[in-house]
CSV table of C-alpha atoms and ligand atoms in Angstrom, one decimal:
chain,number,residue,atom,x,y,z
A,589,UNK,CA,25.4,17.6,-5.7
A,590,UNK,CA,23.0,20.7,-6.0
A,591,UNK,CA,20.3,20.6,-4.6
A,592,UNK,CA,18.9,22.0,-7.9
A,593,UNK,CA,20.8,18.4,-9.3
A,594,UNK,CA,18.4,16.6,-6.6
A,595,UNK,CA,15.1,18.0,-7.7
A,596,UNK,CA,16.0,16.8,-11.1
A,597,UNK,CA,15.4,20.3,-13.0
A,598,UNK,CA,19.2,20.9,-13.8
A,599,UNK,CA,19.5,17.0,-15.7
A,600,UNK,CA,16.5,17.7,-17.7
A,601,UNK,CA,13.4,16.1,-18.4
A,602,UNK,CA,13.3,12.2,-18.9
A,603,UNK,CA,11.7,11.4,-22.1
A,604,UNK,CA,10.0,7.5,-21.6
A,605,UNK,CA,11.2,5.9,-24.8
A,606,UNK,CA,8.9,2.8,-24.2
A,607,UNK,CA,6.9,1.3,-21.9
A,608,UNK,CA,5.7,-2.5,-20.8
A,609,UNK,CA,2.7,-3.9,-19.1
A,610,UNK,CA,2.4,-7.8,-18.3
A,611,UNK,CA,0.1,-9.7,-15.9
A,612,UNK,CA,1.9,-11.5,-13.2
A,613,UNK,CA,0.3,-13.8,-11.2
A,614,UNK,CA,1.4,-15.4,-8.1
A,615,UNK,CA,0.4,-18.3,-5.7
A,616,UNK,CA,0.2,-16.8,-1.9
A,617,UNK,CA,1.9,-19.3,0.7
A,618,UNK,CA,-1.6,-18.9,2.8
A,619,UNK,CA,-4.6,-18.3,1.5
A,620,UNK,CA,-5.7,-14.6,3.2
A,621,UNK,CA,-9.2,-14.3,4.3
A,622,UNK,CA,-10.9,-10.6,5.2
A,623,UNK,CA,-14.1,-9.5,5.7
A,624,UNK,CA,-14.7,-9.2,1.7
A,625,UNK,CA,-13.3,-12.4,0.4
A,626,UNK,CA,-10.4,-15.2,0.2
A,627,UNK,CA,-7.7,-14.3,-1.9
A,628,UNK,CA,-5.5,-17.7,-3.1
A,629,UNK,CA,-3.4,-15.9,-5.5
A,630,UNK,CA,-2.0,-12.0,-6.2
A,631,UNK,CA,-2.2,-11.5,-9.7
A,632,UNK,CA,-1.4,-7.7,-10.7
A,633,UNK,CA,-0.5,-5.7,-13.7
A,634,UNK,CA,3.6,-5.0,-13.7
A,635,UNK,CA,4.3,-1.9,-15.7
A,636,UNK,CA,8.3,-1.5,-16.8
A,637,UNK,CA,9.5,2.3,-18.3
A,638,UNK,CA,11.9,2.9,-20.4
A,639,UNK,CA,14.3,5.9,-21.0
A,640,UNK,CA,18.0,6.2,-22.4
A,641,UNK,CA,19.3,2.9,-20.4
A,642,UNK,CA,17.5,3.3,-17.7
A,643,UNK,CA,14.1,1.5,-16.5
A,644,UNK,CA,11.4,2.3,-13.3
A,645,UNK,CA,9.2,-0.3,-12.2
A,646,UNK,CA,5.8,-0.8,-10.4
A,647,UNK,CA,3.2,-2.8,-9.5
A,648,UNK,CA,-1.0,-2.6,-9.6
A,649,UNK,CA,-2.7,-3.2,-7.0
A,650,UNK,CA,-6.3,-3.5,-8.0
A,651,UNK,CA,-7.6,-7.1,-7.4
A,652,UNK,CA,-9.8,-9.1,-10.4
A,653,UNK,CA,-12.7,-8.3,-8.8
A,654,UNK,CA,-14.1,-4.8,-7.0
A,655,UNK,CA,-14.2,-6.2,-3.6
A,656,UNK,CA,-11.5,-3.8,-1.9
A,657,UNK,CA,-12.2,-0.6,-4.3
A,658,UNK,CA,-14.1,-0.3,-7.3
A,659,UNK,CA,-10.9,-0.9,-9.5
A,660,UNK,CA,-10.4,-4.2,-11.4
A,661,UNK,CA,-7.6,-6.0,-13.1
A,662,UNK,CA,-9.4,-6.4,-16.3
A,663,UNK,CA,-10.6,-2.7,-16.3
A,664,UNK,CA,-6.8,-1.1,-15.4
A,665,UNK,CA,-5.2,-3.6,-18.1
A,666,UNK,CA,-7.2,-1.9,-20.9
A,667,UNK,CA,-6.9,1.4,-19.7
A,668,UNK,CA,-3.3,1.2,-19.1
A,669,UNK,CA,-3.5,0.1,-22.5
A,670,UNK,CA,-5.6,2.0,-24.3
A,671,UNK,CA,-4.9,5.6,-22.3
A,672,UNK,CA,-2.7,5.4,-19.9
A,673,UNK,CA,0.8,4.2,-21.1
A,674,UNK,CA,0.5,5.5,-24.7
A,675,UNK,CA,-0.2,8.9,-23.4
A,676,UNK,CA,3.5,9.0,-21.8
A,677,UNK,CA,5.4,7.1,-24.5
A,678,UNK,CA,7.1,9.7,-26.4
A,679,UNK,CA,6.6,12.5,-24.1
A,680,UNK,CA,9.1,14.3,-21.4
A,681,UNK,CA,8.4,14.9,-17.6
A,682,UNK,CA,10.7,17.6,-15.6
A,683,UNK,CA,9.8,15.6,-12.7
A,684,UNK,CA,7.1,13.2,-11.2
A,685,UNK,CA,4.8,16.0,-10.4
A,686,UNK,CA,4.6,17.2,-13.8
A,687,UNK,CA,4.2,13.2,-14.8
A,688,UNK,CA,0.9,13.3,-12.1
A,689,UNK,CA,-0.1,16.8,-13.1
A,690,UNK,CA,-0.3,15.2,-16.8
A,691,UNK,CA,-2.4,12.1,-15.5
A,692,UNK,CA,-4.7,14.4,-13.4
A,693,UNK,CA,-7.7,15.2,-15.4
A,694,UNK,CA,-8.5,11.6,-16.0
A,695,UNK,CA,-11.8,10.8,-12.8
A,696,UNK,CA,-10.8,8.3,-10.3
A,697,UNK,CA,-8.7,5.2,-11.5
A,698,UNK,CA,-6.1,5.8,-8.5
A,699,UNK,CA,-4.7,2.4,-8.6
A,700,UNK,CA,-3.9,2.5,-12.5
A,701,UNK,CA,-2.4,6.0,-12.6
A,702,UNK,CA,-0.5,5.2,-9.5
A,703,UNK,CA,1.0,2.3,-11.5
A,704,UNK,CA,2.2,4.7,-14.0
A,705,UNK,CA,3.2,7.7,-11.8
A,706,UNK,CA,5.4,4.7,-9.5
A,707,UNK,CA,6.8,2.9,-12.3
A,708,UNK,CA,8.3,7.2,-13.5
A,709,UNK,CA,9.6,7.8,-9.6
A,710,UNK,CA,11.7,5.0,-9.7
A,711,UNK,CA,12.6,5.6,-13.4
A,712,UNK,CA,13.7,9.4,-12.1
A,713,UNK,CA,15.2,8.3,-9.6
A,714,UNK,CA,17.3,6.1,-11.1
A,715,UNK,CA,18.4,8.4,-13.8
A,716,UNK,CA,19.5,10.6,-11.0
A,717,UNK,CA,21.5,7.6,-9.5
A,718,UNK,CA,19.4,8.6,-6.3
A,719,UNK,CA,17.6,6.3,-3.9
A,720,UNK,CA,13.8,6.7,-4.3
A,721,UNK,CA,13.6,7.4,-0.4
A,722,UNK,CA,16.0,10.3,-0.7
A,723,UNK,CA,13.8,12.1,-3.4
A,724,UNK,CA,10.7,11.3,-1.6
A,725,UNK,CA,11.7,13.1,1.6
A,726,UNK,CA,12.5,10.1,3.9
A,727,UNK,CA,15.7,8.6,5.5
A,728,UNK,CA,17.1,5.8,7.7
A,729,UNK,CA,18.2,2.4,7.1
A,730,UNK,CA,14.8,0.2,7.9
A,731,UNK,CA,11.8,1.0,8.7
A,732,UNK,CA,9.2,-1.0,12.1
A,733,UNK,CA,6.8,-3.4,10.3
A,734,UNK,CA,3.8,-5.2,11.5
A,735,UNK,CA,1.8,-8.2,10.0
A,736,UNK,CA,-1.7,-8.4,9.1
A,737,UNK,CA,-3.1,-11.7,9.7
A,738,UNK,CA,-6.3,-13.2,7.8
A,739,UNK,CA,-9.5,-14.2,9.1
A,740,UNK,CA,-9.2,-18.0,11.0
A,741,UNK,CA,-10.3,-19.1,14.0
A,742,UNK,CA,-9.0,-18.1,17.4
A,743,UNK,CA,-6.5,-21.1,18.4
A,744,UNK,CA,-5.3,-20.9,14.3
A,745,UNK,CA,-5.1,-17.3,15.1
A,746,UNK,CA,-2.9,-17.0,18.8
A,747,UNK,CA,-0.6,-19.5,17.1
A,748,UNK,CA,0.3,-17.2,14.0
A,749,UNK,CA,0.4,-14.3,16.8
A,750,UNK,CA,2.5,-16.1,19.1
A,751,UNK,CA,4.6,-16.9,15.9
A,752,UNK,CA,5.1,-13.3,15.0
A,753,UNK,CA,5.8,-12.0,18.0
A,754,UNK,CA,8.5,-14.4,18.4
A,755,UNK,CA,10.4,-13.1,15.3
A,756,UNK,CA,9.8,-9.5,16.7
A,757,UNK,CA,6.7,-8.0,14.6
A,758,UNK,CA,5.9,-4.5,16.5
A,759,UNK,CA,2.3,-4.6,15.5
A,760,UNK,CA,-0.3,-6.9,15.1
A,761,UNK,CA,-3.4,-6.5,13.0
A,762,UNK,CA,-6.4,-8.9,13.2
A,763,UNK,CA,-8.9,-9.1,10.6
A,764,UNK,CA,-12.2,-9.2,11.8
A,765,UNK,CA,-16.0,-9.5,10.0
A,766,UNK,CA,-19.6,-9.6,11.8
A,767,UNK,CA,-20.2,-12.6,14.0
A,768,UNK,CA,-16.1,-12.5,14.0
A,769,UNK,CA,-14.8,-9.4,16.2
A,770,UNK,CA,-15.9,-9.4,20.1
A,771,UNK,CA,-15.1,-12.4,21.6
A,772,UNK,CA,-12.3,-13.0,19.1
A,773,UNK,CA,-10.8,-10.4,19.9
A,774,UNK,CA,-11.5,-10.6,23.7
A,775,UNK,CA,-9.4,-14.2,23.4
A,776,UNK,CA,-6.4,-12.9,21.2
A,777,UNK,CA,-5.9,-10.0,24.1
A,778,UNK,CA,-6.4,-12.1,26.9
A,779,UNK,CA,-4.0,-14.7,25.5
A,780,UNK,CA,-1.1,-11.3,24.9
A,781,UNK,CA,-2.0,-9.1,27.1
A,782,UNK,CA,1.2,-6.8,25.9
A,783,UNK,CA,0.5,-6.7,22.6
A,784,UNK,CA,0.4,-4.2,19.9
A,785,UNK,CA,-3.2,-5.2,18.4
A,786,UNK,CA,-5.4,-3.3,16.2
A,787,UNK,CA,-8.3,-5.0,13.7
A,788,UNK,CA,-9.1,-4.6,9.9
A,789,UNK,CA,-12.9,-4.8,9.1
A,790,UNK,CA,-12.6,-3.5,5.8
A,791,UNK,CA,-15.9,-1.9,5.4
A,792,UNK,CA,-18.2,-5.1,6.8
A,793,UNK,CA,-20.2,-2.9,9.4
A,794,UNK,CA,-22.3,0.1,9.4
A,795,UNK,CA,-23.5,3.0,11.6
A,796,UNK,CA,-26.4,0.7,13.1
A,797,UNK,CA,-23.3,-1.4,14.4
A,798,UNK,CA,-21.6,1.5,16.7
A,799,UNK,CA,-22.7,-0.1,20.0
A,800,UNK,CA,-21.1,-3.4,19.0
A,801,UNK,CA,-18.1,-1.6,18.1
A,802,UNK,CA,-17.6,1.0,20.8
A,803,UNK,CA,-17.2,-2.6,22.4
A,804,UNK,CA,-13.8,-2.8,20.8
A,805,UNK,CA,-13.0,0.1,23.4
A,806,UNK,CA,-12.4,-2.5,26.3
A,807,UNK,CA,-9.2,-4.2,24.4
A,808,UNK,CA,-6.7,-1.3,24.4
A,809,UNK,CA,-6.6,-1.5,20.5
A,810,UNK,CA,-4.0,1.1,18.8
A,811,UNK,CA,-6.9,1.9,16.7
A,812,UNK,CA,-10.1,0.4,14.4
A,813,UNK,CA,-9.2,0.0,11.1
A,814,UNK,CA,-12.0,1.3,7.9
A,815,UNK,CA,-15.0,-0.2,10.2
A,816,UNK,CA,-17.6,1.5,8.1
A,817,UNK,CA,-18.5,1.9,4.0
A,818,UNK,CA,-15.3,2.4,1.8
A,819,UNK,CA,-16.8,5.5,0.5
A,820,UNK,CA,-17.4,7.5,3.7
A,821,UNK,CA,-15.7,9.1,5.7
A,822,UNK,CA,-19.0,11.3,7.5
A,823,UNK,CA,-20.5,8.0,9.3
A,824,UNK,CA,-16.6,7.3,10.6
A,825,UNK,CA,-17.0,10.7,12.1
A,826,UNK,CA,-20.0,9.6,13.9
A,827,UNK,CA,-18.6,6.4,15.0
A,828,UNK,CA,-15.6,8.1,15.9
A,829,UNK,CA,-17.6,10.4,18.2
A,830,UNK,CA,-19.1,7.9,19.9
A,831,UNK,CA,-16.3,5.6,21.1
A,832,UNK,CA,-12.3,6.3,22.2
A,833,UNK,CA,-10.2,3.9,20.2
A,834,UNK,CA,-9.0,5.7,17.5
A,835,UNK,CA,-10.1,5.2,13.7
A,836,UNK,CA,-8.0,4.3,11.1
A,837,UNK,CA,-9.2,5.1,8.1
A,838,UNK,CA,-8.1,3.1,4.7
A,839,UNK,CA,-10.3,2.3,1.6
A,840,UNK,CA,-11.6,5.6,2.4
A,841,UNK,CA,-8.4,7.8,1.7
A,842,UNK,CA,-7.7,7.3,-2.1
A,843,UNK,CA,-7.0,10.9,-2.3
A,844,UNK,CA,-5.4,13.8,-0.3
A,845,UNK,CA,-8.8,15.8,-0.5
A,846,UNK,CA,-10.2,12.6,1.5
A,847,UNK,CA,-7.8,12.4,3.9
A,848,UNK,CA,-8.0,16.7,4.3
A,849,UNK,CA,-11.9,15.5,4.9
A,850,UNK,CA,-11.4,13.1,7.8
A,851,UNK,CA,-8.9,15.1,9.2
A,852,UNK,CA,-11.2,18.3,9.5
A,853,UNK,CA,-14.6,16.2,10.3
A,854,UNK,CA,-12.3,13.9,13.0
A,855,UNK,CA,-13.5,10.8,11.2
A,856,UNK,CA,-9.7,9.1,11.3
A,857,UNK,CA,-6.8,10.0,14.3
A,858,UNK,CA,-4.7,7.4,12.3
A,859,UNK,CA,-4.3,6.9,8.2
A,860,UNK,CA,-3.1,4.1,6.5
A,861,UNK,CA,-1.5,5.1,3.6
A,862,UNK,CA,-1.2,2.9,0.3
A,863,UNK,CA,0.6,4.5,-2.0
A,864,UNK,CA,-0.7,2.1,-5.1
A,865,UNK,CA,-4.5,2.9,-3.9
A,866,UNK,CA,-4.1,6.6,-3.9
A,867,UNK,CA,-2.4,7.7,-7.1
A,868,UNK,CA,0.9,7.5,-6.4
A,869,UNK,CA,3.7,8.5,-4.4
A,870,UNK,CA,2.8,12.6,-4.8
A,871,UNK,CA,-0.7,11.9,-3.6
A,872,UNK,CA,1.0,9.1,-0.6
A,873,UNK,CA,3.1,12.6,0.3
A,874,UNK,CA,0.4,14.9,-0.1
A,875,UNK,CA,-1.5,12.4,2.7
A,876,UNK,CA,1.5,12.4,5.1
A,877,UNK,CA,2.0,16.1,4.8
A,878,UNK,CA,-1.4,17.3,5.5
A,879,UNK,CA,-1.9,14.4,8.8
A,880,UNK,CA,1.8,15.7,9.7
A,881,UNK,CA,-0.1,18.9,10.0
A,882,UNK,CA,-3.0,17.6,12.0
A,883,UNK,CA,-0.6,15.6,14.3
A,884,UNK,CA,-2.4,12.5,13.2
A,885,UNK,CA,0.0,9.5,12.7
A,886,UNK,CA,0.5,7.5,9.0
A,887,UNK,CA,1.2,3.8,8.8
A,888,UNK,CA,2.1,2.4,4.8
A,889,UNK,CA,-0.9,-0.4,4.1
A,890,UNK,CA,-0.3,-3.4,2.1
A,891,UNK,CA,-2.0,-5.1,-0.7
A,892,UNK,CA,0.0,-8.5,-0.6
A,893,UNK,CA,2.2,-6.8,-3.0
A,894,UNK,CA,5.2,-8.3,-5.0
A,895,UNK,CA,8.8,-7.3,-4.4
A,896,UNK,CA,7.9,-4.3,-6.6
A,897,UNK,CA,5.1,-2.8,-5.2
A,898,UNK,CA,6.5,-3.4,-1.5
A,899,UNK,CA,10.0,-1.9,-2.3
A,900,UNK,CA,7.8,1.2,-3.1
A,901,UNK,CA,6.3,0.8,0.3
A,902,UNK,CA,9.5,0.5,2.3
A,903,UNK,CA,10.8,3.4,0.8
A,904,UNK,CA,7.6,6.0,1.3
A,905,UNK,CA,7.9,4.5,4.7
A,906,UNK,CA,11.0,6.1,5.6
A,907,UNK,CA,9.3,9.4,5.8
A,908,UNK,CA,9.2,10.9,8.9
A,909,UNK,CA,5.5,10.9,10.0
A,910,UNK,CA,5.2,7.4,9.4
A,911,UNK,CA,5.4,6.9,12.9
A,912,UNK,CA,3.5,3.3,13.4
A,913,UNK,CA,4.6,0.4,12.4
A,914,UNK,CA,3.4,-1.1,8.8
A,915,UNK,CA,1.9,-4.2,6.8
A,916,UNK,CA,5.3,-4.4,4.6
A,917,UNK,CA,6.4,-7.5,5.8
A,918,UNK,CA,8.7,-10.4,4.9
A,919,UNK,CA,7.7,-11.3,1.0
A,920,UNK,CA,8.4,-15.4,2.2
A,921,UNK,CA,5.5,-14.7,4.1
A,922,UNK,CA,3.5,-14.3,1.1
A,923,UNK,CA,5.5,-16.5,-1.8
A,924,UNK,CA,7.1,-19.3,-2.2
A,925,UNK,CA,9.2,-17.2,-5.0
A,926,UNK,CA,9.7,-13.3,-5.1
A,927,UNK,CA,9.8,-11.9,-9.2
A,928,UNK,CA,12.8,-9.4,-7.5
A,929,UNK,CA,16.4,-10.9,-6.8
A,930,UNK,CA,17.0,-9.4,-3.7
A,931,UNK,CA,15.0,-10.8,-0.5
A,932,UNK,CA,12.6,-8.7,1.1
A,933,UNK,CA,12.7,-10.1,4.8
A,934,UNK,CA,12.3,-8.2,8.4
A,935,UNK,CA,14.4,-9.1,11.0
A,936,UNK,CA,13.7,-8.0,14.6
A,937,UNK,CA,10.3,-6.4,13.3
A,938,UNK,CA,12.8,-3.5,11.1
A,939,UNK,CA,12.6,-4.3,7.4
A,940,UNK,CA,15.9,-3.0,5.4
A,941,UNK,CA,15.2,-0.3,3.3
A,942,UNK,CA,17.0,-1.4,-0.2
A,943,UNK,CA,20.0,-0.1,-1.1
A,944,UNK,CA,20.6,1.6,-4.1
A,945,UNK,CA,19.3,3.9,-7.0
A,946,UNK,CA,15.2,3.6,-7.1
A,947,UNK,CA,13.7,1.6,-5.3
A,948,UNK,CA,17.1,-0.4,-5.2
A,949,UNK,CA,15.8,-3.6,-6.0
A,950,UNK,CA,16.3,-5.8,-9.7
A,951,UNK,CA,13.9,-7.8,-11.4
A,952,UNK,CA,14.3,-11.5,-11.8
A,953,UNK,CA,13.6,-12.1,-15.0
A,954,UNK,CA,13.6,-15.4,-15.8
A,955,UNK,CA,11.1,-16.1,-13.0
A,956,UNK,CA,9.4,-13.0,-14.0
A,957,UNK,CA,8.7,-14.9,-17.3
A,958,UNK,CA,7.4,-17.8,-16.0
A,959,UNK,CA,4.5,-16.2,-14.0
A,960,UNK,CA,3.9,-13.4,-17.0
A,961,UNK,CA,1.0,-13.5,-19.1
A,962,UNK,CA,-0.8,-10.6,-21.6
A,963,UNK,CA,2.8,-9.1,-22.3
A,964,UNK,CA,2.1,-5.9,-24.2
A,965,UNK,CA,4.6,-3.2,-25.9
A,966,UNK,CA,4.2,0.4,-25.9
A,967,UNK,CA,7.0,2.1,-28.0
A,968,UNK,CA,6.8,5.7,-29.6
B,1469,OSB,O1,-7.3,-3.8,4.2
B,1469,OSB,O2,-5.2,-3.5,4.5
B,1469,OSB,C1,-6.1,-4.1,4.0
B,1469,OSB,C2,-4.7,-7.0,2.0
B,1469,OSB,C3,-5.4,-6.9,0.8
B,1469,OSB,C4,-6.5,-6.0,0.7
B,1469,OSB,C5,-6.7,-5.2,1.8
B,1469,OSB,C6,-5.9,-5.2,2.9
B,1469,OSB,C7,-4.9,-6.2,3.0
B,1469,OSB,C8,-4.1,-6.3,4.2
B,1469,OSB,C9,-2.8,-7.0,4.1
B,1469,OSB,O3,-4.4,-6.1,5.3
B,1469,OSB,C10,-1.6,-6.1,3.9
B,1469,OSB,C11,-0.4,-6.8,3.5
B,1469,OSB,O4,0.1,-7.7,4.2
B,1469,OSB,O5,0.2,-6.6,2.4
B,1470,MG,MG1,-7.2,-2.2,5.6
């Protein structure tokens, strides 16, 4: 095959014939606890579409409330509905880019045009009979993964490290809020004094805070994850200036003009990259390719996603500057039930990348039916 096959310009344009959006909503095996808020369930918008026999999932991952990023559930269900999907049913797309170039004018939204501009990768890639990996740039058969573990107290929280380590995670994050970060994290280090540790505040400090967390400086973290506002990235600078773990920025990098930003201002030396937060797998490339070029490292974030969404992840993680370890870890970790057939699991701390055209993995549908609401048609 051509490379001119591989691109997708000599097969032609896929025209989506149709296109569905449900709400799935899953119980999570442990409730997980961050700085913002418990979350008991994962409930996200699934979007399926359609072309000539062939179909391309993907996954939301905006929450029901705005407590990661401004997004909700409600909000990206009607404008999936009412914008989003019926402007692509009927129409034809060379490629993904020209799929994301058509979603572009639209302000913002990352998480809900990401759903769309996911759900068309794997549909493209799929009508090429190509893994998604392989058009994406990336290779290799797994991919290191980490865990990120939920607020609880320190002894809760050395057991579930211990735990992990034993089954050969490669990276462990901590969560971590006010009154919850020095001498937790003091414990947890003295406890594994080997470990691969970094923390997740997810916005709960500001600028006032920087003594208390140049502090963090004394525990050999791998770096401080989104410490400061989800919407900066000039106080992270600051911050950054001022103590020598390195930042990691995430809720701040929902485009690849933010992540050119805190590259050139030195506000992140790491960037977690979610592909469903920042509008898709062009934008998730666009991010590697420009830290690639600052020699600044990429790790693929989580949002507790379903078999979907964190196929997607394994994939974009095969890319080459993805040189840390991520959150995509075993889905039993997270459900009781998976709505995909195959099973998701790590083994040794190397997740399998699936096998296969797309992202290689197959809905189950008659669990997938069971944990549906809102189902909604889109045909031309
Ligand atoms: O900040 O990375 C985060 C989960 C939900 C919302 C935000 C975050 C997370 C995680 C877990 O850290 C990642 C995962 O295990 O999927
Ligand atoms: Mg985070």
């Amino acid at each position: 095959m051509s490379d001119h096959d591989v691109r997708g310009q000599a097969r032609g344009p896929v025209t989506i014939d149709g296109a569905e959006l449900r709400l799935v909503r899953l119980p999570l095996v442990t409730p997980f606890v961050i700085a913002t808020g418990t979350m008991r369930e994962k409930v996200f918008p699934l979007v399926r579409l359609f072309s000539s026999g062939f179909e391309g999932v993907a996954e939301g991952v905006m929450d029901p409330l705005p407590d990661y990023l401004e997004e909700t559930t409600a909000g990206a269900v009607e404008f999936l509905s009412a914008v989003l999907l019926p402007s692509v049913v009927g129409k034809s797309f060379a490629n993904p880019e020209a799929l994301a170039r058509h979603l572009a004018p639209w302000r913002a939204n990352h998480m809900a045009r990401a759903t769309v501009e996911m759900a068309f990768w794997d549909l493209w890639a799929r009508s090429l009979h190509l893994p998604l990996q392989t058009l994406l740039g990336g290779e290799g058969e797994a991919i290191d993964v980490g865990v990120s573990l939920g607020i609880a107290p320190v002894d809760t929280t050395i057991g579930r490290v211990r735990d992990h380590l034993d089954q050969g995670y490669k990276r462990i994050k901590l969560k971590v809020c006010q009154g919850h970060d020095i001498a937790f994290v003091r414990a947890v280090r003295e406890a594994f004094p080997e470990a691969k540790l970094t923390v997740d505040a997810n916005c709960d400090y500001t600028l006032a805070d920087s003594a208390l967390l140049a502090r963090l400086d004394d525990f050999a973290l791998d770096y401080v994850e989104q410490p400061l506002a989800w919407d900066d990235i000039h106080d992270h600078a600051a911050l950054q200036a001022r103590m020598r773990t390195p930042l990691c920025l995430d809720e701040s990098i929902r485009t690849p003009a933010h992540a050119r930003k805190a590259l050139q201002s030195d506000a992140a030396r790491v960037i977690n990259i979610k592909v469903g937060r920042s509008g898709g797998h062009c934008n998730a490339k666009a991010i590697h390719d420009l830290c690639a070029a600052f020699d600044v490292p990429v790790w693929c974030g989580g949002m507790l996603e379903g078999g979907i969404g964190r196929a997607h992840n394994i994939h974009l993680s095969t890319l080459p500057n993805f040189t840390k370890p991520g959150d995509t870890s075993s889905a039993s970790r997270y459900f009781h039930r998976d709505i995909i057939v195959e099973k998701l699991e790590a083994v040794g701390g190397r997740m399998p990348v699936p096998k296969g055209a797309g992202t290689g993995v197959t809905l189950d549908h008659d669990f997938l039916a069971s944990v549906s609401t809102d189902l909604r048609r889109f045909d031309r």
